[in-house]
Amino acid sequence: MIKLHLRRLLTLSALLLLPLTRSWAMTPATVRASDAVQVLKAIENIPDKAIPTDLLRRAHAIAVIPSLVKLGFVFGGRYGKGLISVKKAGGTWSDPGFIQLVGGSVGFQIGVSSSDVVLVFATRRGVDSIVNGKFTLGVDAAVVTGPVGRNASASTDGKLHAEIYSYALARGLFAGLSLKGGVISTDYAANAAVYGAGITPRRIFEGGVRNVPTSVLRFRKTLENYTSPSH
């Protein structure tokens, strides 16, 4: 009888700990993917101030960096980690690769702030650069603050010949954020943690990975939802 009660107690304990065990299984990379999905949903749910639908549909790639941190005390800097998916030849989105953004600025400044950032790639130039490892915003690819409003047209600032449109969301509102000089590079450690050692960005973008975690797969599915003709 005592053994029976002990067995039942152990079984009950295991069931109670199961949700906790699953949460422990979440890695920093998969948590980042879940955060990125929430950023996309938050931006798309801003009434009349969403990223233009036409711009999203024509994008060659879309990157999301949750909680990009800007800090400064005379000399400033930015740092954040996110994901990027590339549109494939058939119009579908690739599984996301993991990236990081590091940038600095000079001038009198003080304080710390955080913004969720979305980058919409309007040309292949920046995409080709990230496939090869890294590139500098404003140098290897021109970046400007993007237009807002579901029916807004990216042609409103065509004279700037923007290659990348940036969006920063802070406290539920779009905020201006200069990213010129920021360096976007591949986060090889996160890619290895999710897809396996030695997996290159090109292999990820070309569909050469398997057993993609649900939270990471959800990022691609969310992009497909927002860029579908029926959205």
PDB file of C-alpha atoms in Angstrom:
ATOM      1  CA  MET A   1       0.000   0.000   0.000  1.00  0.00           C
ATOM      2  CA  ILE A   2       2.796   2.419   0.891  1.00  0.00           C
ATOM      3  CA  LYS A   3       4.527   1.652  -2.404  1.00  0.00           C
ATOM      4  CA  LEU A   4       1.269   2.322  -4.280  1.00  0.00           C
ATOM      5  CA  HIS A   5       0.815   5.713  -2.616  1.00  0.00           C
ATOM      6  CA  LEU A   6       4.453   6.567  -3.282  1.00  0.00           C
ATOM      7  CA  ARG A   7       4.073   5.657  -6.952  1.00  0.00           C
ATOM      8  CA  ARG A   8       0.961   7.844  -7.248  1.00  0.00           C
ATOM      9  CA  LEU A   9       2.742  10.731  -5.545  1.00  0.00           C
ATOM     10  CA  LEU A  10       5.664  10.507  -7.949  1.00  0.00           C
ATOM     11  CA  THR A  11       3.305  10.380 -10.937  1.00  0.00           C
ATOM     12  CA  LEU A  12       1.398  13.443  -9.709  1.00  0.00           C
ATOM     13  CA  SER A  13       4.642  15.317  -9.111  1.00  0.00           C
ATOM     14  CA  ALA A  14       5.803  14.550 -12.643  1.00  0.00           C
ATOM     15  CA  LEU A  15       2.530  15.839 -14.103  1.00  0.00           C
ATOM     16  CA  LEU A  16       2.755  19.045 -12.091  1.00  0.00           C
ATOM     17  CA  LEU A  17       6.324  19.642 -13.208  1.00  0.00           C
ATOM     18  CA  LEU A  18       5.623  18.918 -16.879  1.00  0.00           C
ATOM     19  CA  PRO A  19       4.672  22.495 -17.878  1.00  0.00           C
ATOM     20  CA  LEU A  20       7.718  23.795 -16.039  1.00  0.00           C
ATOM     21  CA  THR A  21       9.953  21.286 -17.803  1.00  0.00           C
ATOM     22  CA  ARG A  22       8.620  22.428 -21.154  1.00  0.00           C
ATOM     23  CA  SER A  23       9.323  26.072 -20.334  1.00  0.00           C
ATOM     24  CA  TRP A  24      12.884  25.154 -19.412  1.00  0.00           C
ATOM     25  CA  ALA A  25      13.225  23.637 -22.899  1.00  0.00           C
ATOM     26  CA  MET A  26      12.792  27.095 -24.429  1.00  0.00           C
ATOM     27  CA  THR A  27      16.192  28.383 -25.522  1.00  0.00           C
ATOM     28  CA  PRO A  28      17.207  32.046 -25.923  1.00  0.00           C
ATOM     29  CA  ALA A  29      16.884  31.628 -29.694  1.00  0.00           C
ATOM     30  CA  THR A  30      13.350  30.220 -29.608  1.00  0.00           C
ATOM     31  CA  VAL A  31      12.283  32.844 -27.068  1.00  0.00           C
ATOM     32  CA  ARG A  32      13.623  35.469 -29.465  1.00  0.00           C
ATOM     33  CA  ALA A  33      11.513  33.962 -32.251  1.00  0.00           C
ATOM     34  CA  SER A  34       8.388  34.104 -30.080  1.00  0.00           C
ATOM     35  CA  ASP A  35       9.115  37.731 -29.202  1.00  0.00           C
ATOM     36  CA  ALA A  36       9.552  38.577 -32.883  1.00  0.00           C
ATOM     37  CA  VAL A  37       6.141  37.111 -33.694  1.00  0.00           C
ATOM     38  CA  GLN A  38       4.577  39.280 -30.993  1.00  0.00           C
ATOM     39  CA  VAL A  39       6.267  42.361 -32.479  1.00  0.00           C
ATOM     40  CA  LEU A  40       4.805  41.630 -35.918  1.00  0.00           C
ATOM     41  CA  LYS A  41       1.345  41.167 -34.454  1.00  0.00           C
ATOM     42  CA  ALA A  42       1.622  44.354 -32.389  1.00  0.00           C
ATOM     43  CA  ILE A  43       2.639  46.469 -35.364  1.00  0.00           C
ATOM     44  CA  GLU A  44      -0.025  45.039 -37.633  1.00  0.00           C
ATOM     45  CA  ASN A  45      -2.685  45.680 -34.991  1.00  0.00           C
ATOM     46  CA  ILE A  46      -1.992  49.420 -34.733  1.00  0.00           C
ATOM     47  CA  PRO A  47      -5.130  51.056 -36.212  1.00  0.00           C
ATOM     48  CA  ASP A  48      -4.414  52.856 -39.509  1.00  0.00           C
ATOM     49  CA  LYS A  49      -0.695  52.946 -38.707  1.00  0.00           C
ATOM     50  CA  ALA A  50       0.456  49.523 -39.839  1.00  0.00           C
ATOM     51  CA  ILE A  51       3.282  48.918 -42.268  1.00  0.00           C
ATOM     52  CA  PRO A  52       1.830  49.406 -45.776  1.00  0.00           C
ATOM     53  CA  THR A  53       0.443  46.147 -47.109  1.00  0.00           C
ATOM     54  CA  ASP A  54       1.879  46.753 -50.576  1.00  0.00           C
ATOM     55  CA  LEU A  55       5.353  47.298 -49.131  1.00  0.00           C
ATOM     56  CA  LEU A  56       5.195  44.049 -47.176  1.00  0.00           C
ATOM     57  CA  ARG A  57       4.055  42.083 -50.213  1.00  0.00           C
ATOM     58  CA  ARG A  58       6.862  43.459 -52.397  1.00  0.00           C
ATOM     59  CA  ALA A  59       9.563  42.965 -49.776  1.00  0.00           C
ATOM     60  CA  HIS A  60      12.570  40.795 -50.604  1.00  0.00           C
ATOM     61  CA  ALA A  61      13.220  40.150 -46.907  1.00  0.00           C
ATOM     62  CA  ILE A  62      11.860  41.187 -43.513  1.00  0.00           C
ATOM     63  CA  ALA A  63      13.853  41.340 -40.288  1.00  0.00           C
ATOM     64  CA  VAL A  64      12.488  41.784 -36.770  1.00  0.00           C
ATOM     65  CA  ILE A  65      14.650  42.786 -33.812  1.00  0.00           C
ATOM     66  CA  PRO A  66      12.697  42.729 -30.537  1.00  0.00           C
ATOM     67  CA  SER A  67      13.872  45.165 -27.867  1.00  0.00           C
ATOM     68  CA  LEU A  68      16.740  46.867 -29.680  1.00  0.00           C
ATOM     69  CA  VAL A  69      18.500  48.680 -26.859  1.00  0.00           C
ATOM     70  CA  LYS A  70      19.888  52.171 -27.306  1.00  0.00           C
ATOM     71  CA  LEU A  71      22.106  53.454 -24.530  1.00  0.00           C
ATOM     72  CA  GLY A  72      24.416  56.379 -24.169  1.00  0.00           C
ATOM     73  CA  PHE A  73      26.514  58.557 -21.963  1.00  0.00           C
ATOM     74  CA  VAL A  74      28.131  61.037 -24.381  1.00  0.00           C
ATOM     75  CA  PHE A  75      29.018  58.119 -26.675  1.00  0.00           C
ATOM     76  CA  GLY A  76      26.047  56.001 -27.583  1.00  0.00           C
ATOM     77  CA  GLY A  77      25.416  52.551 -28.937  1.00  0.00           C
ATOM     78  CA  ARG A  78      22.740  50.094 -30.000  1.00  0.00           C
ATOM     79  CA  TYR A  79      22.499  46.364 -29.662  1.00  0.00           C
ATOM     80  CA  GLY A  80      19.847  43.813 -30.445  1.00  0.00           C
ATOM     81  CA  LYS A  81      19.205  40.328 -31.756  1.00  0.00           C
ATOM     82  CA  GLY A  82      16.476  39.180 -34.111  1.00  0.00           C
ATOM     83  CA  LEU A  83      15.460  37.095 -37.102  1.00  0.00           C
ATOM     84  CA  ILE A  84      15.261  37.589 -40.850  1.00  0.00           C
ATOM     85  CA  SER A  85      13.291  35.687 -43.486  1.00  0.00           C
ATOM     86  CA  VAL A  86      13.914  35.962 -47.209  1.00  0.00           C
ATOM     87  CA  LYS A  87      11.289  35.711 -49.934  1.00  0.00           C
ATOM     88  CA  LYS A  88      11.995  32.769 -52.207  1.00  0.00           C
ATOM     89  CA  ALA A  89      11.536  32.575 -55.966  1.00  0.00           C
ATOM     90  CA  GLY A  90       8.020  31.175 -55.688  1.00  0.00           C
ATOM     91  CA  GLY A  91       6.902  34.037 -53.447  1.00  0.00           C
ATOM     92  CA  THR A  92       6.917  32.037 -50.202  1.00  0.00           C
ATOM     93  CA  TRP A  93       9.021  32.938 -47.174  1.00  0.00           C
ATOM     94  CA  SER A  94      12.106  31.092 -46.021  1.00  0.00           C
ATOM     95  CA  ASP A  95      12.726  29.773 -42.561  1.00  0.00           C
ATOM     96  CA  PRO A  96      14.331  32.615 -40.585  1.00  0.00           C
ATOM     97  CA  GLY A  97      18.010  33.074 -39.974  1.00  0.00           C
ATOM     98  CA  PHE A  98      19.186  34.642 -36.732  1.00  0.00           C
ATOM     99  CA  ILE A  99      20.915  38.024 -36.816  1.00  0.00           C
ATOM    100  CA  GLN A 100      22.306  40.694 -34.522  1.00  0.00           C
ATOM    101  CA  LEU A 101      22.564  44.450 -34.940  1.00  0.00           C
ATOM    102  CA  VAL A 102      25.346  46.538 -33.413  1.00  0.00           C
ATOM    103  CA  GLY A 103      25.741  50.267 -34.007  1.00  0.00           C
ATOM    104  CA  GLY A 104      27.225  53.353 -32.447  1.00  0.00           C
ATOM    105  CA  SER A 105      26.715  57.090 -32.527  1.00  0.00           C
ATOM    106  CA  VAL A 106      28.580  60.157 -31.338  1.00  0.00           C
ATOM    107  CA  GLY A 107      27.141  63.235 -29.650  1.00  0.00           C
ATOM    108  CA  PHE A 108      25.809  64.322 -26.300  1.00  0.00           C
ATOM    109  CA  GLN A 109      23.294  61.779 -25.112  1.00  0.00           C
ATOM    110  CA  ILE A 110      22.380  60.045 -21.919  1.00  0.00           C
ATOM    111  CA  GLY A 111      19.953  57.350 -20.924  1.00  0.00           C
ATOM    112  CA  VAL A 112      18.674  53.978 -22.041  1.00  0.00           C
ATOM    113  CA  SER A 113      15.735  53.204 -24.313  1.00  0.00           C
ATOM    114  CA  SER A 114      14.353  50.150 -26.054  1.00  0.00           C
ATOM    115  CA  SER A 115      12.384  49.762 -29.277  1.00  0.00           C
ATOM    116  CA  ASP A 116      11.080  46.858 -31.319  1.00  0.00           C
ATOM    117  CA  VAL A 117      12.456  47.224 -34.836  1.00  0.00           C
ATOM    118  CA  VAL A 118      11.232  45.898 -38.182  1.00  0.00           C
ATOM    119  CA  LEU A 119      13.338  46.222 -41.334  1.00  0.00           C
ATOM    120  CA  VAL A 120      11.671  45.802 -44.732  1.00  0.00           C
ATOM    121  CA  PHE A 121      14.127  45.081 -47.556  1.00  0.00           C
ATOM    122  CA  ALA A 122      12.892  46.639 -50.792  1.00  0.00           C
ATOM    123  CA  THR A 123      15.773  45.308 -52.946  1.00  0.00           C
ATOM    124  CA  ARG A 124      17.973  42.231 -53.143  1.00  0.00           C
ATOM    125  CA  ARG A 125      21.147  44.149 -52.271  1.00  0.00           C
ATOM    126  CA  GLY A 126      20.855  43.943 -48.515  1.00  0.00           C
ATOM    127  CA  VAL A 127      19.633  40.353 -48.755  1.00  0.00           C
ATOM    128  CA  ASP A 128      22.706  39.271 -50.690  1.00  0.00           C
ATOM    129  CA  SER A 129      24.899  40.965 -48.103  1.00  0.00           C
ATOM    130  CA  ILE A 130      23.354  39.184 -45.123  1.00  0.00           C
ATOM    131  CA  VAL A 131      23.674  35.850 -46.936  1.00  0.00           C
ATOM    132  CA  ASN A 132      27.398  36.556 -47.076  1.00  0.00           C
ATOM    133  CA  GLY A 133      27.644  37.359 -43.363  1.00  0.00           C
ATOM    134  CA  LYS A 134      27.088  41.040 -42.620  1.00  0.00           C
ATOM    135  CA  PHE A 135      26.524  44.555 -43.947  1.00  0.00           C
ATOM    136  CA  THR A 136      26.368  48.136 -42.725  1.00  0.00           C
ATOM    137  CA  LEU A 137      23.113  50.097 -42.853  1.00  0.00           C
ATOM    138  CA  GLY A 138      23.486  53.336 -44.760  1.00  0.00           C
ATOM    139  CA  VAL A 139      26.720  52.167 -46.379  1.00  0.00           C
ATOM    140  CA  ASP A 140      26.075  48.817 -48.021  1.00  0.00           C
ATOM    141  CA  ALA A 141      22.346  49.540 -48.251  1.00  0.00           C
ATOM    142  CA  ALA A 142      20.405  52.804 -47.874  1.00  0.00           C
ATOM    143  CA  VAL A 143      17.954  52.856 -44.962  1.00  0.00           C
ATOM    144  CA  VAL A 144      15.134  55.350 -44.244  1.00  0.00           C
ATOM    145  CA  THR A 145      12.175  55.506 -41.876  1.00  0.00           C
ATOM    146  CA  GLY A 146       9.295  53.771 -43.607  1.00  0.00           C
ATOM    147  CA  PRO A 147       5.853  55.186 -44.391  1.00  0.00           C
ATOM    148  CA  VAL A 148       2.941  54.068 -42.240  1.00  0.00           C
ATOM    149  CA  GLY A 149      -0.683  53.320 -43.019  1.00  0.00           C
ATOM    150  CA  ARG A 150      -2.017  50.199 -44.682  1.00  0.00           C
ATOM    151  CA  ASN A 151      -2.665  52.030 -47.939  1.00  0.00           C
ATOM    152  CA  ALA A 152       0.431  54.251 -47.905  1.00  0.00           C
ATOM    153  CA  SER A 153       2.812  53.912 -50.810  1.00  0.00           C
ATOM    154  CA  ALA A 154       6.551  53.447 -50.497  1.00  0.00           C
ATOM    155  CA  SER A 155       6.903  55.643 -53.587  1.00  0.00           C
ATOM    156  CA  THR A 156       6.320  58.733 -51.429  1.00  0.00           C
ATOM    157  CA  ASP A 157      10.043  58.889 -50.726  1.00  0.00           C
ATOM    158  CA  GLY A 158      11.202  57.389 -53.998  1.00  0.00           C
ATOM    159  CA  LYS A 159      13.705  60.193 -54.410  1.00  0.00           C
ATOM    160  CA  LEU A 160      15.672  58.681 -51.542  1.00  0.00           C
ATOM    161  CA  HIS A 161      16.045  55.395 -53.412  1.00  0.00           C
ATOM    162  CA  ALA A 162      15.611  53.498 -50.169  1.00  0.00           C
ATOM    163  CA  GLU A 163      16.686  49.908 -50.125  1.00  0.00           C
ATOM    164  CA  ILE A 164      15.559  49.242 -46.560  1.00  0.00           C
ATOM    165  CA  TYR A 165      12.617  50.771 -44.691  1.00  0.00           C
ATOM    166  CA  SER A 166      12.878  50.816 -40.911  1.00  0.00           C
ATOM    167  CA  TYR A 167      10.108  50.822 -38.331  1.00  0.00           C
ATOM    168  CA  ALA A 168      10.589  51.250 -34.589  1.00  0.00           C
ATOM    169  CA  LEU A 169       7.806  50.556 -32.120  1.00  0.00           C
ATOM    170  CA  ALA A 170       8.115  52.033 -28.640  1.00  0.00           C
ATOM    171  CA  ARG A 171       5.289  51.988 -26.090  1.00  0.00           C
ATOM    172  CA  GLY A 172       2.714  51.150 -28.751  1.00  0.00           C
ATOM    173  CA  LEU A 173       3.666  53.983 -31.127  1.00  0.00           C
ATOM    174  CA  PHE A 174       6.018  54.278 -34.070  1.00  0.00           C
ATOM    175  CA  ALA A 175       9.136  56.243 -33.179  1.00  0.00           C
ATOM    176  CA  GLY A 176      11.907  57.712 -35.296  1.00  0.00           C
ATOM    177  CA  LEU A 177      15.145  55.787 -34.952  1.00  0.00           C
ATOM    178  CA  SER A 178      18.251  56.319 -37.046  1.00  0.00           C
ATOM    179  CA  LEU A 179      19.996  53.059 -37.799  1.00  0.00           C
ATOM    180  CA  LYS A 180      22.633  54.396 -40.157  1.00  0.00           C
ATOM    181  CA  GLY A 181      26.003  52.936 -39.355  1.00  0.00           C
ATOM    182  CA  GLY A 182      24.520  49.909 -37.635  1.00  0.00           C
ATOM    183  CA  VAL A 183      26.063  46.595 -38.624  1.00  0.00           C
ATOM    184  CA  ILE A 184      23.788  43.613 -39.186  1.00  0.00           C
ATOM    185  CA  SER A 185      25.559  40.277 -39.030  1.00  0.00           C
ATOM    186  CA  THR A 186      24.652  36.613 -38.859  1.00  0.00           C
ATOM    187  CA  ASP A 187      24.217  35.190 -35.377  1.00  0.00           C
ATOM    188  CA  TYR A 188      25.988  31.910 -36.055  1.00  0.00           C
ATOM    189  CA  ALA A 189      25.649  30.688 -32.465  1.00  0.00           C
ATOM    190  CA  ALA A 190      21.842  31.022 -32.544  1.00  0.00           C
ATOM    191  CA  ASN A 191      21.644  29.393 -35.982  1.00  0.00           C
ATOM    192  CA  ALA A 192      23.680  26.459 -34.690  1.00  0.00           C
ATOM    193  CA  ALA A 193      21.518  26.145 -31.569  1.00  0.00           C
ATOM    194  CA  VAL A 194      18.328  25.942 -33.644  1.00  0.00           C
ATOM    195  CA  TYR A 195      19.379  24.277 -36.903  1.00  0.00           C
ATOM    196  CA  GLY A 196      22.603  22.471 -36.036  1.00  0.00           C
ATOM    197  CA  ALA A 197      26.314  23.150 -36.285  1.00  0.00           C
ATOM    198  CA  GLY A 198      27.707  24.286 -39.615  1.00  0.00           C
ATOM    199  CA  ILE A 199      24.368  25.437 -41.071  1.00  0.00           C
ATOM    200  CA  THR A 200      24.942  28.500 -43.271  1.00  0.00           C
ATOM    201  CA  PRO A 201      22.478  31.361 -43.855  1.00  0.00           C
ATOM    202  CA  ARG A 202      22.214  30.360 -47.509  1.00  0.00           C
ATOM    203  CA  ARG A 203      21.200  26.825 -46.578  1.00  0.00           C
ATOM    204  CA  ILE A 204      18.539  28.153 -44.199  1.00  0.00           C
ATOM    205  CA  PHE A 205      17.095  30.554 -46.767  1.00  0.00           C
ATOM    206  CA  GLU A 206      17.078  27.904 -49.499  1.00  0.00           C
ATOM    207  CA  GLY A 207      15.074  25.451 -47.412  1.00  0.00           C
ATOM    208  CA  GLY A 208      17.868  23.100 -46.428  1.00  0.00           C
ATOM    209  CA  VAL A 209      16.913  22.686 -42.753  1.00  0.00           C
ATOM    210  CA  ARG A 210      14.600  20.246 -41.015  1.00  0.00           C
ATOM    211  CA  ASN A 211      12.851  19.851 -37.651  1.00  0.00           C
ATOM    212  CA  VAL A 212      12.351  23.591 -37.248  1.00  0.00           C
ATOM    213  CA  PRO A 213      11.079  24.458 -33.723  1.00  0.00           C
ATOM    214  CA  THR A 214       7.440  25.515 -33.597  1.00  0.00           C
ATOM    215  CA  SER A 215       8.204  29.026 -32.313  1.00  0.00           C
ATOM    216  CA  VAL A 216      10.667  29.601 -35.165  1.00  0.00           C
ATOM    217  CA  LEU A 217       8.281  28.173 -37.756  1.00  0.00           C
ATOM    218  CA  ARG A 218       5.553  30.482 -36.435  1.00  0.00           C
ATOM    219  CA  PHE A 219       7.645  33.516 -37.453  1.00  0.00           C
ATOM    220  CA  ARG A 220       7.576  32.412 -41.099  1.00  0.00           C
ATOM    221  CA  LYS A 221       3.883  31.556 -40.922  1.00  0.00           C
ATOM    222  CA  THR A 222       3.092  35.012 -39.505  1.00  0.00           C
ATOM    223  CA  LEU A 223       4.933  36.683 -42.376  1.00  0.00           C
ATOM    224  CA  GLU A 224       3.050  34.549 -44.879  1.00  0.00           C
ATOM    225  CA  ASN A 225      -0.216  35.565 -43.269  1.00  0.00           C
ATOM    226  CA  TYR A 226       0.552  39.296 -43.375  1.00  0.00           C
ATOM    227  CA  THR A 227       1.783  39.260 -46.964  1.00  0.00           C
ATOM    228  CA  SER A 228      -0.890  37.032 -48.489  1.00  0.00           C
ATOM    229  CA  PRO A 229      -3.224  38.630 -51.068  1.00  0.00           C
ATOM    230  CA  SER A 230      -6.224  37.931 -48.815  1.00  0.00           C
ATOM    231  CA  HIS A 231      -4.788  39.860 -45.824  1.00  0.00           C
TER     232      HIS A 231
END
